[in-house]
Coordinates of C-alpha atoms in Angstrom, one line a residue:
M1 CA -42.2 292.2 -132.0
R2 CA -42.4 290.6 -128.5
K3 CA -41.5 286.9 -128.2
P4 CA -44.1 284.6 -126.7
I5 CA -43.4 283.5 -123.2
S6 CA -42.4 279.8 -123.0
V7 CA -44.3 277.8 -120.3
K8 CA -42.0 274.7 -120.5
P9 CA -39.5 276.0 -117.8
V10 CA -42.4 276.7 -115.5
I11 CA -43.8 273.2 -115.9
D12 CA -40.4 271.6 -115.5
R13 CA -39.9 273.5 -112.2
L14 CA -43.4 272.5 -111.0
L15 CA -42.8 268.8 -111.8
T16 CA -39.5 268.9 -110.1
F17 CA -41.1 270.3 -107.0
I18 CA -43.8 267.7 -107.0
L19 CA -41.3 264.9 -107.5
S20 CA -39.3 266.2 -104.6
I21 CA -42.4 266.1 -102.4
V22 CA -43.1 262.5 -103.5
V23 CA -39.5 261.4 -102.7
I24 CA -39.6 263.0 -99.3
L25 CA -43.0 261.3 -98.5
S26 CA -41.6 258.0 -99.7
L27 CA -38.6 258.3 -97.4
I28 CA -40.8 259.2 -94.5
L29 CA -43.1 256.2 -95.1
S30 CA -40.2 253.8 -95.6
G31 CA -38.7 255.0 -92.2
M32 CA -42.1 254.5 -90.5
I33 CA -42.4 251.0 -91.9
W34 CA -38.8 250.1 -91.0
A35 CA -39.1 251.4 -87.5
G36 CA -42.5 250.0 -86.9
T37 CA -41.8 246.4 -87.9
P38 CA -39.9 244.4 -85.2
F39 CA -36.7 242.9 -86.5
H40 CA -37.7 239.3 -85.9
M41 CA -40.8 239.5 -88.0
S42 CA -41.2 238.8 -91.7
S43 CA -44.2 239.0 -94.0
N44 CA -43.5 236.3 -96.5
R45 CA -47.2 235.3 -96.4
L46 CA -49.8 238.0 -97.0
G47 CA -51.4 239.2 -93.8
F48 CA -49.4 236.8 -91.5
F49 CA -46.4 237.4 -89.4
T50 CA -44.1 234.4 -89.0
T51 CA -41.1 233.5 -86.9
P52 CA -38.4 230.9 -87.8
N53 CA -39.0 227.5 -86.1
Y54 CA -36.5 226.3 -83.6
G55 CA -37.2 222.7 -84.5
H56 CA -37.7 220.8 -87.7
T57 CA -40.9 220.0 -89.6
S58 CA -42.2 216.5 -90.0
P59 CA -44.9 215.0 -92.4
T60 CA -47.8 213.2 -90.8
N61 CA -46.7 209.8 -92.1
V62 CA -43.5 210.1 -90.1
V63 CA -45.2 211.1 -86.9
F64 CA -48.0 208.5 -87.1
Q65 CA -46.0 205.3 -87.0
P66 CA -45.9 202.2 -84.7
Q67 CA -44.4 202.9 -81.3
S68 CA -43.0 199.3 -81.3
I69 CA -43.2 196.1 -83.3
Y70 CA -43.4 192.6 -81.7
Y71 CA -42.4 189.4 -83.5
W72 CA -43.9 186.1 -82.2
T73 CA -42.3 183.1 -83.7
G74 CA -45.0 180.7 -82.6
D75 CA -42.6 178.5 -80.5
N76 CA -42.6 180.7 -77.3
Q77 CA -40.1 183.2 -78.7
L78 CA -41.0 186.9 -78.6
Y79 CA -38.9 189.8 -79.9
R80 CA -39.4 193.6 -79.8
V81 CA -38.1 196.5 -81.8
G82 CA -38.8 200.0 -80.5
S83 CA -39.8 203.0 -82.7
N84 CA -37.2 202.8 -85.5
P85 CA -37.4 205.3 -88.4
S86 CA -36.0 203.1 -91.1
L87 CA -37.9 200.0 -90.1
N88 CA -41.1 201.9 -89.6
T89 CA -40.8 203.6 -93.0
M90 CA -40.4 200.2 -94.7
V91 CA -43.4 198.7 -92.8
M92 CA -45.6 201.7 -93.4
N93 CA -44.8 201.6 -97.1
A94 CA -45.7 198.0 -97.2
L95 CA -49.0 198.6 -95.5
G96 CA -49.8 201.3 -98.0
N97 CA -50.1 198.6 -100.7
V98 CA -52.3 196.3 -98.7
Q99 CA -56.1 196.0 -99.0
I100 CA -58.3 194.8 -96.1
L101 CA -61.2 192.6 -97.3
P102 CA -64.5 192.4 -95.4
G103 CA -64.0 190.3 -92.3
R104 CA -65.9 188.7 -89.5
F105 CA -66.2 188.7 -85.7
L106 CA -65.0 185.7 -83.7
P107 CA -67.0 184.4 -80.8
S108 CA -66.7 186.4 -77.6
S109 CA -65.1 183.5 -75.9
S110 CA -62.0 183.9 -78.1
Y111 CA -61.2 187.3 -76.5
Q112 CA -59.3 185.8 -73.6
Q113 CA -57.2 183.5 -75.8
F114 CA -56.2 186.4 -78.1
P115 CA -53.7 186.5 -79.8
L116 CA -54.5 183.3 -81.6
H117 CA -52.0 180.4 -82.1
G118 CA -49.2 180.7 -84.6
P119 CA -46.5 183.2 -85.7
Y120 CA -47.6 186.8 -86.0
V121 CA -46.3 190.4 -86.2
R122 CA -47.8 192.9 -83.9
L123 CA -47.8 196.6 -84.8
N124 CA -48.2 198.6 -81.7
F125 CA -49.6 202.1 -82.0
G126 CA -49.8 202.6 -78.3
D127 CA -53.2 202.6 -76.8
S128 CA -54.7 204.7 -79.5
I129 CA -58.2 203.8 -80.8
L130 CA -57.8 203.3 -84.5
T131 CA -61.0 204.3 -86.3
N132 CA -61.9 203.9 -90.0
A133 CA -60.3 207.2 -90.8
M134 CA -57.0 206.2 -89.2
M135 CA -57.0 202.7 -90.7
G136 CA -57.6 204.4 -94.1
M137 CA -54.3 206.3 -93.5
L138 CA -52.4 203.0 -93.0
F139 CA -53.8 200.7 -95.7
A140 CA -54.5 201.1 -99.4
A141 CA -58.2 200.2 -99.1
I142 CA -60.5 199.2 -96.2
P143 CA -64.1 198.0 -96.0
S144 CA -66.8 200.6 -95.6
K145 CA -67.8 199.4 -92.1
L146 CA -64.5 198.4 -90.5
P147 CA -64.9 198.2 -86.7
P148 CA -62.4 200.3 -84.6
V149 CA -59.2 198.9 -83.0
I150 CA -59.6 199.4 -79.3
D151 CA -56.0 199.1 -78.1
G152 CA -53.9 200.3 -81.1
S153 CA -52.5 196.8 -81.8
L154 CA -52.7 195.2 -85.3
Y155 CA -51.8 191.5 -85.6
L156 CA -50.5 190.3 -89.0
S157 CA -50.3 186.5 -89.6
T158 CA -50.6 183.8 -92.3
M159 CA -53.1 181.0 -92.1
N160 CA -53.7 178.4 -94.8
H161 CA -51.7 180.5 -97.3
H162 CA -53.9 183.5 -96.6
E163 CA -52.6 186.7 -95.0
I164 CA -54.8 187.7 -92.0
L165 CA -55.3 190.9 -90.0
S166 CA -56.6 190.4 -86.5
Y167 CA -57.3 192.9 -83.6
R168 CA -59.5 193.6 -80.6
T169 CA -62.6 195.7 -81.0
T170 CA -65.1 197.3 -78.6
K171 CA -67.6 195.0 -76.8
Q172 CA -64.9 192.4 -76.0
R173 CA -64.7 191.0 -79.5
I174 CA -62.0 189.9 -82.0
Y175 CA -62.2 190.9 -85.7
K176 CA -60.4 189.0 -88.4
A177 CA -60.1 189.8 -92.1
N178 CA -58.2 188.5 -95.1
L179 CA -55.7 190.8 -96.8
L180 CA -54.7 191.4 -100.4
V181 CA -51.0 191.9 -100.3
P182 CA -48.4 192.6 -103.0
K183 CA -45.7 190.1 -103.8
G184 CA -42.9 190.2 -101.3
F185 CA -45.0 191.8 -98.6
Y186 CA -43.7 189.7 -95.7
T187 CA -40.1 190.5 -96.6
S188 CA -40.6 193.9 -95.0
L189 CA -42.0 192.1 -91.9
H190 CA -39.0 189.9 -91.2
R191 CA -37.6 190.2 -87.7
P192 CA -34.4 192.3 -87.8
S193 CA -31.2 191.2 -86.1
F194 CA -31.3 194.0 -83.5
A195 CA -34.7 192.9 -82.1
I196 CA -34.7 192.3 -78.3
P197 CA -35.8 189.0 -76.9
Y198 CA -38.9 189.5 -74.7
V199 CA -41.0 187.2 -72.5
Q200 CA -44.8 187.2 -71.8
I201 CA -45.6 187.2 -68.1
P202 CA -49.2 186.5 -66.9
L203 CA -50.4 188.8 -64.2
L204 CA -53.8 189.2 -62.5
H205 CA -55.0 191.8 -65.0
G206 CA -53.5 190.3 -68.1
V207 CA -50.3 189.3 -69.9
I208 CA -47.4 191.8 -70.0
S209 CA -44.3 191.7 -72.2
L210 CA -40.9 192.5 -70.7
P211 CA -37.2 191.9 -71.6
Y212 CA -36.3 188.3 -71.3
T213 CA -32.8 189.1 -70.1
A214 CA -30.9 192.1 -68.8
I215 CA -30.3 194.6 -71.6
T216 CA -28.3 197.8 -72.0
M217 CA -29.6 201.3 -72.5
K218 CA -28.0 204.7 -72.8
L219 CA -27.6 207.0 -69.8
E220 CA -27.2 210.5 -71.2
E221 CA -26.6 214.0 -69.9
R222 CA -27.7 216.7 -72.3
A223 CA -27.9 220.5 -72.5
I224 CA -31.3 222.1 -72.1
V225 CA -32.2 224.6 -74.8
K226 CA -34.6 227.2 -73.6
P227 CA -36.3 229.3 -76.3
K228 CA -38.2 232.4 -75.2
V229 CA -41.9 232.8 -75.6
V230 CA -41.5 236.4 -76.9
H231 CA -39.6 235.0 -79.9
L232 CA -42.5 232.8 -81.0
L233 CA -45.6 234.8 -80.2
N234 CA -46.0 236.0 -83.7
A235 CA -46.8 232.5 -84.9
Y236 CA -49.8 232.3 -82.6
F237 CA -51.5 235.6 -83.5
S238 CA -52.6 236.8 -87.0
D239 CA -51.9 240.4 -86.1
P240 CA -49.2 240.8 -83.4
S241 CA -49.8 244.6 -83.3
L242 CA -53.1 243.8 -81.3
L243 CA -51.3 241.9 -78.7
Q244 CA -51.9 242.7 -75.0
T245 CA -49.9 241.3 -72.1
R246 CA -50.8 240.8 -68.4
T247 CA -48.4 239.4 -65.7
F248 CA -49.8 237.8 -62.5
A249 CA -48.2 237.6 -59.1
N250 CA -47.2 233.9 -59.5
G251 CA -45.1 234.7 -62.5
V252 CA -47.7 233.6 -65.1
K253 CA -47.9 235.7 -68.2
W254 CA -51.0 236.0 -70.4
Y255 CA -50.9 237.2 -74.0
T256 CA -54.0 237.8 -76.0
D257 CA -55.3 239.6 -79.1
G258 CA -58.9 239.3 -77.9
F259 CA -59.4 236.1 -79.8
H260 CA -56.5 233.7 -79.2
S261 CA -54.4 233.5 -76.0
V262 CA -51.0 232.1 -74.9
I263 CA -50.3 231.5 -71.2
E264 CA -46.7 231.2 -70.1
R265 CA -45.7 229.4 -67.0
Q266 CA -42.3 228.5 -65.5
S267 CA -41.1 225.0 -64.8
P268 CA -37.8 223.5 -63.6
Y269 CA -37.1 222.7 -67.3
G270 CA -37.9 226.2 -68.5
E271 CA -40.9 228.0 -70.0
Q272 CA -44.1 226.1 -70.8
I273 CA -47.0 227.5 -72.7
T274 CA -50.7 226.8 -73.2
Y275 CA -52.3 228.0 -76.4
Q276 CA -56.1 228.5 -76.4
S277 CA -58.5 229.4 -79.1
P278 CA -62.3 229.3 -79.7
S279 CA -63.7 226.0 -81.1
G280 CA -63.0 226.5 -84.7
Y281 CA -64.7 228.5 -87.4
V282 CA -67.3 225.9 -88.5
S283 CA -69.4 224.0 -86.0
H284 CA -70.9 220.5 -86.0
L285 CA -68.4 219.0 -88.4
P286 CA -68.2 215.2 -88.4
V287 CA -65.4 213.7 -86.3
N288 CA -62.5 212.6 -88.5
E289 CA -59.3 211.4 -86.7
A290 CA -57.2 211.5 -89.9
D291 CA -58.0 215.2 -90.4
A292 CA -57.3 215.8 -86.6
I293 CA -53.9 214.1 -86.9
N294 CA -52.9 216.2 -90.0
T295 CA -54.2 219.4 -88.3
A296 CA -52.2 218.7 -85.1
V297 CA -49.0 217.8 -86.9
N298 CA -49.2 220.9 -89.2
F299 CA -49.9 223.1 -86.2
V300 CA -46.8 221.9 -84.5
N301 CA -44.8 222.3 -87.7
D302 CA -46.0 226.0 -87.9
H303 CA -45.4 226.7 -84.2
G304 CA -41.9 225.8 -83.3
G305 CA -41.6 222.5 -85.0
F306 CA -40.4 219.1 -83.7
T307 CA -37.1 218.8 -81.8
G308 CA -36.7 215.0 -82.1
Q309 CA -38.4 211.8 -83.1
V310 CA -41.9 211.5 -81.6
S311 CA -44.6 208.9 -81.3
L312 CA -48.3 209.8 -81.6
R313 CA -51.2 208.8 -79.4
I314 CA -54.8 209.8 -80.2
I315 CA -57.8 209.7 -78.0
S316 CA -61.2 209.5 -79.7
S317 CA -64.4 209.9 -77.8
F318 CA -66.7 208.6 -80.7
Q319 CA -69.0 211.6 -80.1
Q320 CA -70.1 213.8 -83.0
A321 CA -68.0 217.0 -83.2
A322 CA -66.4 216.3 -79.9
P323 CA -62.8 217.4 -79.3
I324 CA -60.0 215.0 -80.2
T325 CA -56.7 215.0 -78.3
V326 CA -53.4 214.1 -79.8
A327 CA -50.4 213.5 -77.6
L328 CA -46.9 213.6 -79.1
Q329 CA -44.2 211.9 -76.9
Q330 CA -40.5 212.2 -77.7
V331 CA -38.6 208.9 -78.4
I332 CA -34.9 208.1 -78.1
D333 CA -33.5 204.9 -79.5
G334 CA -37.0 203.4 -79.6
W335 CA -37.8 204.2 -76.0
S336 CA -40.3 206.9 -75.0
V337 CA -39.1 209.8 -72.9
F338 CA -41.7 209.9 -70.1
G339 CA -43.0 213.1 -68.4
S340 CA -44.3 216.5 -69.4
F341 CA -40.9 217.8 -70.5
S342 CA -41.0 215.8 -73.7
R343 CA -44.7 215.7 -74.4
Q344 CA -47.0 218.0 -76.5
V345 CA -50.7 217.7 -76.2
V346 CA -52.9 219.2 -79.0
T347 CA -56.7 219.3 -78.9
I348 CA -58.7 219.7 -82.1
Q349 CA -62.3 220.5 -82.6
N350 CA -64.2 221.3 -85.8
N351 CA -60.9 220.8 -87.7
A352 CA -59.2 223.6 -85.8
V353 CA -56.7 223.5 -82.9
I354 CA -58.4 224.9 -79.8
S355 CA -55.5 224.2 -77.4
M356 CA -51.9 223.1 -77.2
Q357 CA -49.8 222.5 -74.2
T358 CA -46.1 222.3 -74.9
P359 CA -42.7 222.8 -73.2
L360 CA -40.6 225.3 -75.0
S361 CA -37.4 223.8 -73.6
Y362 CA -36.0 220.8 -75.4
M363 CA -33.0 218.4 -75.3
G364 CA -29.9 219.8 -76.8
S365 CA -26.5 218.3 -77.5
I366 CA -25.1 215.3 -75.6
I367 CA -22.7 216.3 -72.9
D368 CA -21.9 212.9 -71.5
E369 CA -23.0 209.4 -72.5
Q370 CA -22.6 205.9 -71.1
T371 CA -24.4 202.6 -71.1
V372 CA -26.1 201.0 -68.1
T373 CA -27.5 197.5 -67.7
I374 CA -31.2 197.4 -66.7
L375 CA -33.0 194.6 -64.9
S376 CA -34.8 191.9 -66.9
G377 CA -38.5 191.8 -66.7
T378 CA -38.6 188.9 -64.1
S379 CA -35.8 190.5 -62.0
F380 CA -37.7 193.8 -61.9
L381 CA -40.9 192.1 -60.8
H382 CA -39.1 190.7 -57.8
H383 CA -38.9 194.3 -56.5
L384 CA -42.7 194.6 -56.3
T385 CA -44.8 193.0 -53.5
N386 CA -47.5 190.5 -54.2
K387 CA -50.1 193.2 -53.4
Q388 CA -48.5 195.6 -56.0
L389 CA -48.3 192.8 -58.6
D390 CA -52.1 192.2 -58.2
Q391 CA -52.8 195.8 -59.1
V392 CA -50.5 196.1 -62.1
T393 CA -52.3 196.8 -65.4
S394 CA -49.3 197.7 -67.6
I395 CA -45.5 198.0 -67.5
A396 CA -43.4 199.9 -70.0
I397 CA -39.7 200.8 -70.3
G398 CA -38.5 204.3 -71.3
Y399 CA -36.5 207.3 -70.0
G400 CA -37.1 209.4 -67.0
T401 CA -35.7 213.0 -66.9
K402 CA -33.9 214.7 -64.1
V403 CA -32.4 218.2 -63.9
T404 CA -28.9 218.3 -62.4
N405 CA -27.4 221.0 -60.2
F406 CA -25.6 222.4 -63.2
G407 CA -28.8 222.9 -65.1
T408 CA -28.3 220.0 -67.5
L409 CA -30.7 217.1 -68.1
Q410 CA -30.1 213.5 -67.2
L411 CA -31.9 210.7 -69.2
I412 CA -32.2 207.7 -66.9
P413 CA -33.8 204.3 -67.9
V414 CA -36.9 203.6 -65.9
Y415 CA -39.8 201.1 -65.7
Q416 CA -43.2 202.8 -65.9
V417 CA -45.8 200.8 -63.9
M418 CA -49.5 201.5 -64.1
Y419 CA -51.5 200.5 -61.1
G420 CA -55.3 200.3 -61.6
A421 CA -56.7 202.7 -64.1
N422 CA -54.5 205.8 -63.7
H423 CA -51.9 205.5 -60.9
V424 CA -48.4 205.6 -62.3
V425 CA -45.1 204.9 -60.5
Y426 CA -41.7 205.1 -62.0
Y427 CA -38.8 202.8 -61.0
D428 CA -35.1 203.1 -61.8
A429 CA -34.6 200.3 -64.3
H430 CA -31.0 199.7 -63.1
T431 CA -31.7 199.4 -59.3
G432 CA -35.4 198.8 -59.1
E433 CA -35.8 201.7 -56.7
I434 CA -38.6 204.3 -57.0
F435 CA -37.6 207.1 -59.3
N436 CA -38.9 210.5 -58.3
D437 CA -38.4 213.8 -60.1
V438 CA -40.4 216.8 -61.1
G439 CA -42.2 216.7 -64.3
M440 CA -42.8 213.0 -64.3

C-alpha cells in the first residue's frame, strides 16, 4: 500500500522562502532609510525634524523682566540697579501676589511734575507699551479697563499707609491706583547694597538719570562662536526634504520650501539670518501682547535658543490684528549690549511668527577681562556742545561691540545718546569720544 505524500516539508520550504524575501526587503528598506536621513536630523516628534539648540531655553517670565530698577529715597537720593536675575525674580514673584484696584486719572497739569513727591521704586521695562494683557502677566489681578503704560515705567510708593501704583498713560495723563499687597511685600523692594548712586539732570526735552560719580565697568575680550545656517535649517522647515536653495551674486543665500524662507547674509560678526513666513494660519485674531511675548520666546527657544541674559522690548500698534514686534537685547552685568550683533527681532501676527532677524554668531568664552572707570553723568555731558544738549532726548549706558584684528570681540562701555526722535550716537564712556564700529 502506497504511503500518502506529506505536504508539511513543502509548506515549511515555502514559508522559509517567503521569510527570506521579507528579511531581504527589510534590510533594503532599512538601508534606504539610514542612507536617506541626514546624520544631524532626528525625528523625536512625529512629522517634525529637529536640530539641537546651540543656546539654552528660557521661560517667558525670565525674559520679560525689568531692564532696571530705580530707588528714589525722597531726599534727593536716587539709586539704580541694572537687570539682575536674582533681584528681578524676587520682585516679579512679589508682583505676582499683588492686586491692582480700580484707579483714577490725575489732572493733566500733573504730567509735568511726575513722578510725584515722596519715596518710590520705579520698575523700568524699557520703553515698552504695557497693555492690559502685559499688566496681567505681572500682577495677580487687574481692573477690566486698565489704561496702558506708555513708557514702560511703573512707580510703586506708599501714601497715607496705602500702597500706590502710578504711571504715565496716553494723552499726557497720570494714572494712580491703590494696591492690595501681601504682608512683607516691600521687603522685596528694599534697595540692595550694590545699587549705584544716580543723579537726575534736567535737559530741554526732560529729565535724564545718569551716574552721580565715576563708576567702574568691565572691558572684556571674548571669542565669537559662529554656528552655521545649514546646521539649523531643519528647525525652520516642517519637511526639509522639500528645501530649495538659491545663491545670489552678493553672497546672499535663500532657502525655501515654498511656504517659509530663510535668508542668509554675511556680516563682520558672522552669518545673520532672516526668517519669513505667511501671516499665520488664522486671520483677524484680536491683538494680545501676552500671547505675542510667549510666542516669540517659544520660537527663539525652538530655533537656536538664548545665548545669554536678555531684556525684552515690545512695540504695540494698538491696531486690531496688526503685527507685534518683540526685540530681545542681550544684557551683561545689568547693562545692555547695543547693536545688531546682540539683538533678535521677532514679529508676530495672528499668534504666529511671520519674521525673525537674528545673528547666528554669539559671544563665547572670555579671553581677557579688566575694569575701566567711566565718566560720571555730569562729566560726560561736558563733552557735548550746548546745541547737542538741546537736542538730547535720552541717554543710556551699555556696551558697544568691536571686532579685533584677531577675530575676537571687544565689549567697550559706551554712552548711547538719542538726538531727536531717532538719531543715535555712541560715545566711549571712558574718554567721551565718539565710538564708531560696524553693527552699532
